[in-house]
Amino acid sequence: MTLKVAVIGAGLAGLSCARDLRRAGFFVEVFEQERVIGGRLATARLGTDSFDYGAQYLTGRSAKFRNFLDEVSDLGYAARWTPRSQVSGPEGGGQMNSWIVGTPGMASIVRPLTESLRIQTSRRVHTLERVDKSWKIWFEDETSVGPFAAVAVCVPAPEARLLLGRVGDMTQIMGRVRMAPCWALMIQFDERVLPEQDVFSDMTETIRWIARNNTKPGRGGRGETIVIHASPTWSRQTEDVDPDAVADELWSEASHALGLPPVRPNRKSAYLWRHGLVEQSLGETFIYSHEHCVGAAGDWCLGRLAEHAFESGTGLAKSIINSLE
Ligand SMILES: Cc1cc2nc3c(=O)[nH]c(=O)nc-3n(C[C@H](O)[C@H](O)[C@H](O)COP(=O)(O)OP(=O)(O)OC[C@H]3O[C@@H](n4cnc5c(N)ncnc54)[C@H](O)[C@@H]3O)c2cc1C
């Protein structure tokens, strides 16, 4: 009989884990709380324009992740982006970086992972229950599914702690991880407003990133679309502030830092990533209990990049495959 494995979270860690489990012959079911998949590889629409309001670009340090990015690019879901940054190059001009971005948006990066997977969206997992030697999954609406031979919990560490609280010493282990909030501002203008450069990093104590989103390949739309990320410190101080007030304050700070004349945006919207950026990682690729056949993966295991999520998710899949074979 084909064994069933549940994956919680359809971000890069969850979907890369699910794909490897599926390829190993298991029946895999993925449960995602949001209406869309991708997690922090996220693309949102404001009117007719799209914005990458989570991860901005990808770099491939390991051969395995580079191969994955090549695969995604070959399928047309990613391309190179070469923005001009404010960092001075040897000639004194803007430095050119060449990064990988999803097309038409960052969320497209996970598309090739979803083939043959059963993914249920708008399903927030509330509790994991051990019944005999298998798992039953309970959702917020008090419905349940199961039994599953194993469960991969691929959500940010603070959320994983809630789900794995009763499994051995996992809560204690995950307590070492620290994740910071991050406000993301999406803002659209009819005309061009930013100076020559397309990206600016660590502008002020409040603003850690500004990007001209519409210079990424495959983005349509008119005028200029800009994404601004606030610093973890400022985001933490303003976690409970109204998003509209945050949007006004961030744009005012950014335009002041860039020395822009007063210009009114057409649209703007601020979103808080409550567990956005890893400040302190676990230092292990994933966590897995062979005794209970349950584990956790995510960027927070290894670092703060999407590549870490991929490495963690595929590592957890390998361990689950070994333990069920
Ligand atoms: C503002 C920002 C900028 C970034 N910039 C970059 C960058 O430029 N380059 C880079 O490499 N990385 C960047 N990152 C980090 C990158 O986005 C992450 O490392 C990566 O996307 C994490 O993937 P993940 O699968 O571990 O987690 P996530 O993407 O967070 O996926 C977890 C998924 O689980 C779901 N979930 C959570 N709880 C439950 C539940 N109870 N039930 C069901 N589903 C649940 C969530 O909705 C989510 O879809 C950035 C992150 C942020 C926030």
Short mmCIF file of C-alpha atoms and ligand atoms in Angstrom, two decimals:
data_model
loop_
_atom_site.label_atom_id
_atom_site.label_comp_id
_atom_site.label_asym_id
_atom_site.label_seq_id
_atom_site.Cartn_x
_atom_site.Cartn_y
_atom_site.Cartn_z
CA MET A 1 0.00 0.00 0.00
CA THR A 2 1.28 3.52 -0.84
CA LEU A 3 2.15 5.35 2.37
CA LYS A 4 0.64 8.80 2.88
CA VAL A 5 2.77 11.73 4.03
CA ALA A 6 1.43 15.19 4.95
CA VAL A 7 3.37 18.39 4.35
CA ILE A 8 2.26 21.52 6.19
CA GLY A 9 3.15 24.79 4.45
CA ALA A 10 3.45 25.41 0.70
CA GLY A 11 6.53 27.64 0.76
CA LEU A 12 9.80 26.63 -0.88
CA ALA A 13 10.76 24.29 1.99
CA GLY A 14 7.40 22.49 2.01
CA LEU A 15 7.08 22.13 -1.75
CA SER A 16 10.67 20.97 -2.31
CA CYS A 17 10.16 18.42 0.47
CA ALA A 18 6.83 17.33 -1.05
CA ARG A 19 8.30 16.92 -4.52
CA ASP A 20 11.09 14.62 -3.31
CA LEU A 21 8.63 12.56 -1.24
CA ARG A 22 6.34 12.24 -4.26
CA ARG A 23 9.25 11.19 -6.47
CA ALA A 24 10.12 8.50 -3.90
CA GLY A 25 6.66 7.02 -4.44
CA PHE A 26 4.69 8.31 -1.45
CA PHE A 27 1.21 9.78 -1.67
CA VAL A 28 1.77 13.37 -0.58
CA GLU A 29 -0.78 15.90 0.56
CA VAL A 30 0.19 19.54 1.17
CA PHE A 31 -1.84 21.85 3.42
CA GLU A 32 -1.43 25.63 3.11
CA GLN A 33 -3.20 28.25 5.21
CA GLU A 34 -3.20 30.97 2.54
CA ARG A 35 -5.25 31.06 -0.67
CA VAL A 36 -2.02 30.99 -2.68
CA ILE A 37 1.20 28.98 -2.52
CA GLY A 38 4.80 30.22 -2.34
CA GLY A 39 4.94 31.55 1.23
CA ARG A 40 7.49 34.35 1.42
CA LEU A 41 8.23 33.93 -2.30
CA ALA A 42 5.23 36.16 -2.78
CA THR A 43 3.65 38.25 -5.50
CA ALA A 44 0.66 40.53 -4.90
CA ARG A 45 -1.45 42.70 -7.18
CA LEU A 46 -2.40 46.31 -6.57
CA GLY A 47 -4.78 47.27 -9.36
CA THR A 48 -3.17 46.01 -12.56
CA ASP A 49 0.38 45.98 -11.19
CA SER A 50 2.18 43.12 -9.49
CA PHE A 51 4.72 43.41 -6.68
CA ASP A 52 7.23 40.98 -5.17
CA TYR A 53 6.63 41.94 -1.57
CA GLY A 54 8.62 39.10 0.06
CA ALA A 55 11.92 37.72 -1.28
CA GLN A 56 13.44 40.03 -3.88
CA TYR A 57 15.84 37.81 -5.78
CA LEU A 58 17.64 34.47 -5.51
CA THR A 59 21.27 33.50 -5.53
CA GLY A 60 22.47 29.91 -5.93
CA ARG A 61 25.45 29.01 -3.80
CA SER A 62 25.11 25.21 -3.83
CA ALA A 63 25.21 23.23 -7.07
CA LYS A 64 21.88 21.61 -6.13
CA PHE A 65 20.06 24.93 -5.80
CA ARG A 66 21.72 26.30 -8.94
CA ASN A 67 20.45 23.22 -10.82
CA PHE A 68 16.97 23.87 -9.46
CA LEU A 69 17.13 27.51 -10.58
CA ASP A 70 18.30 26.38 -14.04
CA GLU A 71 15.34 24.01 -14.21
CA VAL A 72 12.92 26.80 -13.21
CA SER A 73 14.50 29.17 -15.76
CA ASP A 74 14.34 26.57 -18.55
CA LEU A 75 10.61 26.22 -17.89
CA GLY A 76 10.17 29.99 -18.19
CA TYR A 77 9.37 30.63 -14.52
CA ALA A 78 12.58 32.54 -13.74
CA ALA A 79 15.01 34.88 -15.47
CA ARG A 80 18.03 37.07 -14.75
CA TRP A 81 17.58 40.57 -13.32
CA THR A 82 20.45 43.01 -13.57
CA PRO A 83 19.44 46.09 -11.60
CA ARG A 84 21.63 49.14 -11.09
CA SER A 85 22.48 49.51 -7.41
CA GLN A 86 23.62 52.59 -5.50
CA VAL A 87 26.89 50.94 -4.51
CA SER A 88 29.68 52.66 -6.42
CA GLY A 89 31.61 50.45 -8.79
CA PRO A 90 35.29 50.85 -9.71
CA GLU A 91 34.34 53.37 -12.40
CA GLY A 92 32.24 55.35 -9.94
CA GLY A 93 28.97 54.35 -11.64
CA GLY A 94 26.20 52.06 -10.39
CA GLN A 95 27.30 48.49 -9.70
CA MET A 96 25.63 45.75 -11.74
CA ASN A 97 24.46 42.61 -9.93
CA SER A 98 22.92 39.71 -11.76
CA TRP A 99 20.29 37.86 -9.80
CA ILE A 100 17.55 35.30 -10.48
CA VAL A 101 13.93 36.37 -10.10
CA GLY A 102 10.67 34.53 -10.70
CA THR A 103 8.67 35.42 -13.81
CA PRO A 104 6.13 36.90 -14.00
CA GLY A 105 6.55 37.14 -10.19
CA MET A 106 8.61 35.60 -7.39
CA ALA A 107 5.79 33.19 -6.52
CA SER A 108 6.36 31.48 -9.90
CA ILE A 109 9.60 29.96 -8.58
CA VAL A 110 7.66 27.18 -6.82
CA ARG A 111 5.45 26.30 -9.81
CA PRO A 112 7.66 23.47 -11.16
CA LEU A 113 7.57 21.79 -7.74
CA THR A 114 3.82 21.34 -7.72
CA GLU A 115 3.50 18.74 -10.47
CA SER A 116 1.51 15.65 -9.32
CA LEU A 117 1.08 17.08 -5.83
CA ARG A 118 -2.22 17.33 -4.07
CA ILE A 119 -2.25 20.80 -2.51
CA GLN A 120 -5.08 22.12 -0.38
CA THR A 121 -5.03 25.89 0.13
CA SER A 122 -6.94 27.94 2.73
CA ARG A 123 -6.36 25.08 5.20
CA ARG A 124 -4.69 26.30 8.38
CA VAL A 125 -3.46 23.37 10.44
CA HIS A 126 -4.28 23.75 14.11
CA THR A 127 -3.13 20.52 15.79
CA LEU A 128 -1.27 17.30 15.05
CA GLU A 129 -2.62 14.27 16.87
CA ARG A 130 -0.73 10.98 17.23
CA VAL A 131 -3.20 8.11 16.86
CA ASP A 132 -1.70 4.62 17.25
CA LYS A 133 1.39 4.81 15.03
CA SER A 134 0.12 7.42 12.60
CA TRP A 135 -0.89 11.11 12.48
CA LYS A 136 -4.21 12.87 12.27
CA ILE A 137 -4.29 16.53 11.24
CA TRP A 138 -6.81 18.97 12.66
CA PHE A 139 -7.71 22.25 10.98
CA GLU A 140 -8.98 25.50 12.45
CA ASP A 141 -12.53 24.70 11.33
CA GLU A 142 -12.37 21.56 13.55
CA THR A 143 -12.34 19.13 10.62
CA SER A 144 -9.57 16.54 10.37
CA VAL A 145 -7.75 14.30 7.86
CA GLY A 146 -5.56 11.23 8.20
CA PRO A 147 -4.06 8.83 8.91
CA PHE A 148 -0.59 9.84 7.66
CA ALA A 149 2.53 7.73 8.15
CA ALA A 150 4.67 10.87 8.58
CA VAL A 151 4.31 14.66 8.74
CA ALA A 152 6.69 17.39 7.52
CA VAL A 153 6.04 20.73 9.22
CA CYS A 154 7.47 23.37 6.86
CA VAL A 155 6.36 26.65 8.45
CA PRO A 156 8.28 29.44 10.24
CA ALA A 157 9.82 28.28 13.55
CA PRO A 158 7.39 30.10 15.90
CA GLU A 159 4.46 28.42 14.08
CA ALA A 160 6.22 25.04 14.04
CA ARG A 161 6.68 25.25 17.81
CA LEU A 162 2.92 25.54 18.23
CA LEU A 163 2.33 22.41 16.15
CA LEU A 164 5.17 20.28 17.54
CA GLY A 165 4.90 21.31 21.17
CA ARG A 166 4.16 17.82 22.39
CA VAL A 167 6.83 15.97 20.41
CA GLY A 168 9.94 15.18 22.48
CA ASP A 169 12.23 18.17 22.98
CA MET A 170 11.42 19.84 19.64
CA THR A 171 9.91 22.96 21.21
CA GLN A 172 13.04 23.47 23.25
CA ILE A 173 15.30 22.98 20.21
CA MET A 174 13.29 25.41 18.08
CA GLY A 175 13.37 27.94 20.92
CA ARG A 176 16.94 28.75 19.83
CA VAL A 177 15.63 30.26 16.57
CA ARG A 178 14.79 33.97 16.35
CA MET A 179 12.75 35.45 13.51
CA ALA A 180 12.10 39.16 12.99
CA PRO A 181 9.07 40.90 11.51
CA CYS A 182 9.42 42.92 8.31
CA TRP A 183 7.05 45.54 6.90
CA ALA A 184 6.80 45.54 3.10
CA LEU A 185 5.44 48.59 1.28
CA MET A 186 4.10 48.31 -2.28
CA ILE A 187 3.71 51.64 -4.03
CA GLN A 188 2.70 52.64 -7.56
CA PHE A 189 3.20 55.90 -9.50
CA ASP A 190 2.08 57.00 -12.94
CA GLU A 191 5.45 58.55 -13.65
CA ARG A 192 9.04 57.61 -12.91
CA VAL A 193 10.09 58.83 -9.46
CA LEU A 194 13.24 57.01 -8.33
CA PRO A 195 16.66 58.31 -9.35
CA GLU A 196 18.91 56.35 -11.75
CA GLN A 197 19.49 53.28 -9.57
CA ASP A 198 17.01 50.41 -9.38
CA VAL A 199 17.91 49.09 -5.91
CA PHE A 200 19.05 50.75 -2.68
CA SER A 201 20.04 48.80 0.43
CA ASP A 202 20.37 49.87 4.09
CA MET A 203 19.28 53.44 3.35
CA THR A 204 18.45 54.49 6.92
CA GLU A 205 17.82 52.87 10.29
CA THR A 206 14.20 52.46 9.20
CA ILE A 207 14.64 51.34 5.59
CA ARG A 208 16.71 48.33 4.59
CA TRP A 209 15.69 47.94 0.92
CA ILE A 210 14.11 49.86 -1.95
CA ALA A 211 13.61 48.30 -5.39
CA ARG A 212 12.13 49.46 -8.66
CA ASN A 213 10.02 46.33 -9.09
CA ASN A 214 9.04 47.06 -12.70
CA THR A 215 12.65 46.67 -13.90
CA LYS A 216 12.45 42.94 -13.21
CA PRO A 217 11.92 40.84 -16.35
CA GLY A 218 8.37 39.98 -17.35
CA ARG A 219 6.65 42.67 -15.26
CA GLY A 220 4.08 44.57 -17.25
CA GLY A 221 2.13 47.51 -15.93
CA ARG A 222 2.49 51.22 -16.43
CA GLY A 223 4.43 53.89 -14.55
CA GLU A 224 6.69 52.82 -11.72
CA THR A 225 6.19 50.12 -9.09
CA ILE A 226 8.38 50.24 -5.98
CA VAL A 227 8.86 47.81 -3.09
CA ILE A 228 10.28 49.06 0.21
CA HIS A 229 11.27 46.85 3.15
CA ALA A 230 11.61 48.26 6.64
CA SER A 231 14.40 47.24 9.00
CA PRO A 232 13.71 44.47 11.56
CA THR A 233 14.19 46.93 14.45
CA TRP A 234 11.66 49.44 13.09
CA SER A 235 9.26 46.66 12.07
CA ARG A 236 9.35 45.26 15.60
CA GLN A 237 8.59 48.69 17.08
CA THR A 238 5.63 49.22 14.74
CA GLU A 239 4.19 45.67 14.63
CA ASP A 240 0.84 46.82 16.01
CA VAL A 241 0.56 50.06 14.04
CA ASP A 242 -2.18 50.44 11.41
CA PRO A 243 -0.84 49.42 7.93
CA ASP A 244 -2.02 52.70 6.31
CA ALA A 245 -0.06 54.72 8.87
CA VAL A 246 2.98 52.49 8.31
CA ALA A 247 2.68 53.01 4.53
CA ASP A 248 2.61 56.82 4.95
CA GLU A 249 5.57 56.82 7.31
CA LEU A 250 7.72 54.50 5.20
CA TRP A 251 7.12 56.45 2.01
CA SER A 252 7.82 59.76 3.75
CA GLU A 253 11.10 58.36 5.15
CA ALA A 254 12.11 56.85 1.79
CA SER A 255 11.40 59.97 -0.25
CA HIS A 256 13.28 62.08 2.29
CA ALA A 257 16.29 59.71 2.21
CA LEU A 258 16.30 59.78 -1.60
CA GLY A 259 15.85 63.57 -1.73
CA LEU A 260 12.72 63.29 -3.89
CA PRO A 261 10.34 66.21 -4.47
CA PRO A 262 6.83 65.69 -3.01
CA VAL A 263 5.00 63.25 -5.27
CA ARG A 264 1.70 61.50 -4.58
CA PRO A 265 1.52 57.76 -5.25
CA ASN A 266 -1.44 56.34 -7.11
CA ARG A 267 -1.71 53.36 -4.81
CA LYS A 268 0.13 52.06 -1.79
CA SER A 269 -0.29 49.17 0.60
CA ALA A 270 1.78 47.89 3.53
CA TYR A 271 1.98 44.25 4.63
CA LEU A 272 3.61 42.85 7.75
CA TRP A 273 5.60 39.62 7.49
CA ARG A 274 5.25 38.65 11.14
CA HIS A 275 7.95 35.97 10.92
CA GLY A 276 9.78 37.43 7.94
CA LEU A 277 13.52 37.28 8.46
CA VAL A 278 15.70 34.82 10.34
CA GLU A 279 17.90 36.54 12.92
CA GLN A 280 19.22 33.42 14.62
CA SER A 281 19.06 30.09 12.82
CA LEU A 282 19.06 26.59 14.28
CA GLY A 283 22.37 25.57 12.71
CA GLU A 284 21.02 22.16 11.59
CA THR A 285 19.54 21.31 8.20
CA PHE A 286 16.20 20.09 9.64
CA ILE A 287 14.72 18.41 12.72
CA TYR A 288 13.32 14.90 12.56
CA SER A 289 12.05 12.41 15.14
CA HIS A 290 12.43 8.85 13.84
CA GLU A 291 10.41 7.64 16.80
CA HIS A 292 7.40 9.82 15.96
CA CYS A 293 7.92 10.14 12.16
CA VAL A 294 7.53 13.91 12.27
CA GLY A 295 9.95 16.69 11.40
CA ALA A 296 10.34 20.38 10.69
CA ALA A 297 12.09 22.32 7.94
CA GLY A 298 12.39 25.91 6.74
CA ASP A 299 14.91 28.65 6.05
CA TRP A 300 15.25 29.14 9.83
CA CYS A 301 17.08 25.81 10.15
CA LEU A 302 20.10 27.06 8.21
CA GLY A 303 19.95 30.78 7.55
CA ARG A 304 17.82 33.56 6.09
CA LEU A 305 17.68 32.79 2.37
CA ALA A 306 15.32 30.92 0.10
CA GLU A 307 18.21 28.62 -0.73
CA HIS A 308 18.30 27.57 2.93
CA ALA A 309 14.60 26.69 2.79
CA PHE A 310 15.23 24.51 -0.27
CA GLU A 311 18.16 22.73 1.34
CA SER A 312 16.20 22.18 4.53
CA GLY A 313 13.07 20.87 2.77
CA THR A 314 14.96 18.43 0.57
CA GLY A 315 17.03 17.28 3.56
CA LEU A 316 13.91 16.53 5.59
CA ALA A 317 12.40 14.60 2.67
CA LYS A 318 15.47 12.37 2.53
CA SER A 319 15.21 11.59 6.23
CA ILE A 320 11.49 10.77 6.00
CA ILE A 321 12.12 8.51 2.99
CA ASN A 322 14.85 6.63 4.89
CA SER A 323 12.73 6.23 7.99
CA LEU A 324 9.66 4.90 6.13
CA GLU A 325 11.48 2.51 3.80
C1 LIG B 1 10.76 40.83 3.20
C2 LIG B 1 11.57 39.61 2.85
C3 LIG B 1 12.61 39.71 1.93
C4 LIG B 1 13.36 38.58 1.61
N1 LIG B 1 14.33 38.68 0.65
C5 LIG B 1 14.99 37.56 0.25
C6 LIG B 1 15.89 37.61 -0.85
O1 LIG B 1 16.06 38.65 -1.50
N2 LIG B 1 16.55 36.46 -1.20
C7 LIG B 1 16.35 35.27 -0.53
O2 LIG B 1 16.95 34.25 -0.90
N3 LIG B 1 15.48 35.20 0.51
C8 LIG B 1 14.80 36.31 0.90
N4 LIG B 1 13.88 36.24 1.91
C9 LIG B 1 13.72 34.96 2.62
C10 LIG B 1 12.91 33.95 1.82
O3 LIG B 1 11.70 34.52 1.42
C11 LIG B 1 12.66 32.75 2.72
O4 LIG B 1 13.92 32.25 3.15
C12 LIG B 1 11.91 31.59 2.07
O5 LIG B 1 10.91 32.02 1.20
C13 LIG B 1 11.35 30.74 3.20
O6 LIG B 1 10.68 29.60 2.70
P1 LIG B 1 9.99 28.60 3.73
O7 LIG B 1 9.32 27.56 2.92
O8 LIG B 1 11.00 28.17 4.74
O9 LIG B 1 8.92 29.46 4.55
P2 LIG B 1 7.65 30.24 4.03
O10 LIG B 1 7.90 30.81 2.68
O11 LIG B 1 7.29 31.19 5.12
O12 LIG B 1 6.53 29.11 3.88
C14 LIG B 1 5.79 28.63 4.96
C15 LIG B 1 4.36 28.40 4.50
O13 LIG B 1 3.64 27.78 5.56
C16 LIG B 1 2.34 28.34 5.63
N5 LIG B 1 1.84 28.10 6.99
C17 LIG B 1 2.29 28.64 8.15
N6 LIG B 1 1.61 28.14 9.19
C18 LIG B 1 0.70 27.26 8.68
C19 LIG B 1 -0.30 26.41 9.26
N7 LIG B 1 -0.49 26.36 10.58
N8 LIG B 1 -1.05 25.64 8.43
C20 LIG B 1 -0.86 25.66 7.08
N9 LIG B 1 0.07 26.45 6.48
C21 LIG B 1 0.85 27.23 7.28
C22 LIG B 1 2.58 29.81 5.29
O14 LIG B 1 1.39 30.45 4.87
C23 LIG B 1 3.63 29.70 4.18
O15 LIG B 1 3.04 29.60 2.91
C24 LIG B 1 13.09 37.35 2.25
C25 LIG B 1 12.03 37.25 3.16
C26 LIG B 1 11.27 38.37 3.45
C27 LIG B 1 10.11 38.25 4.40
#
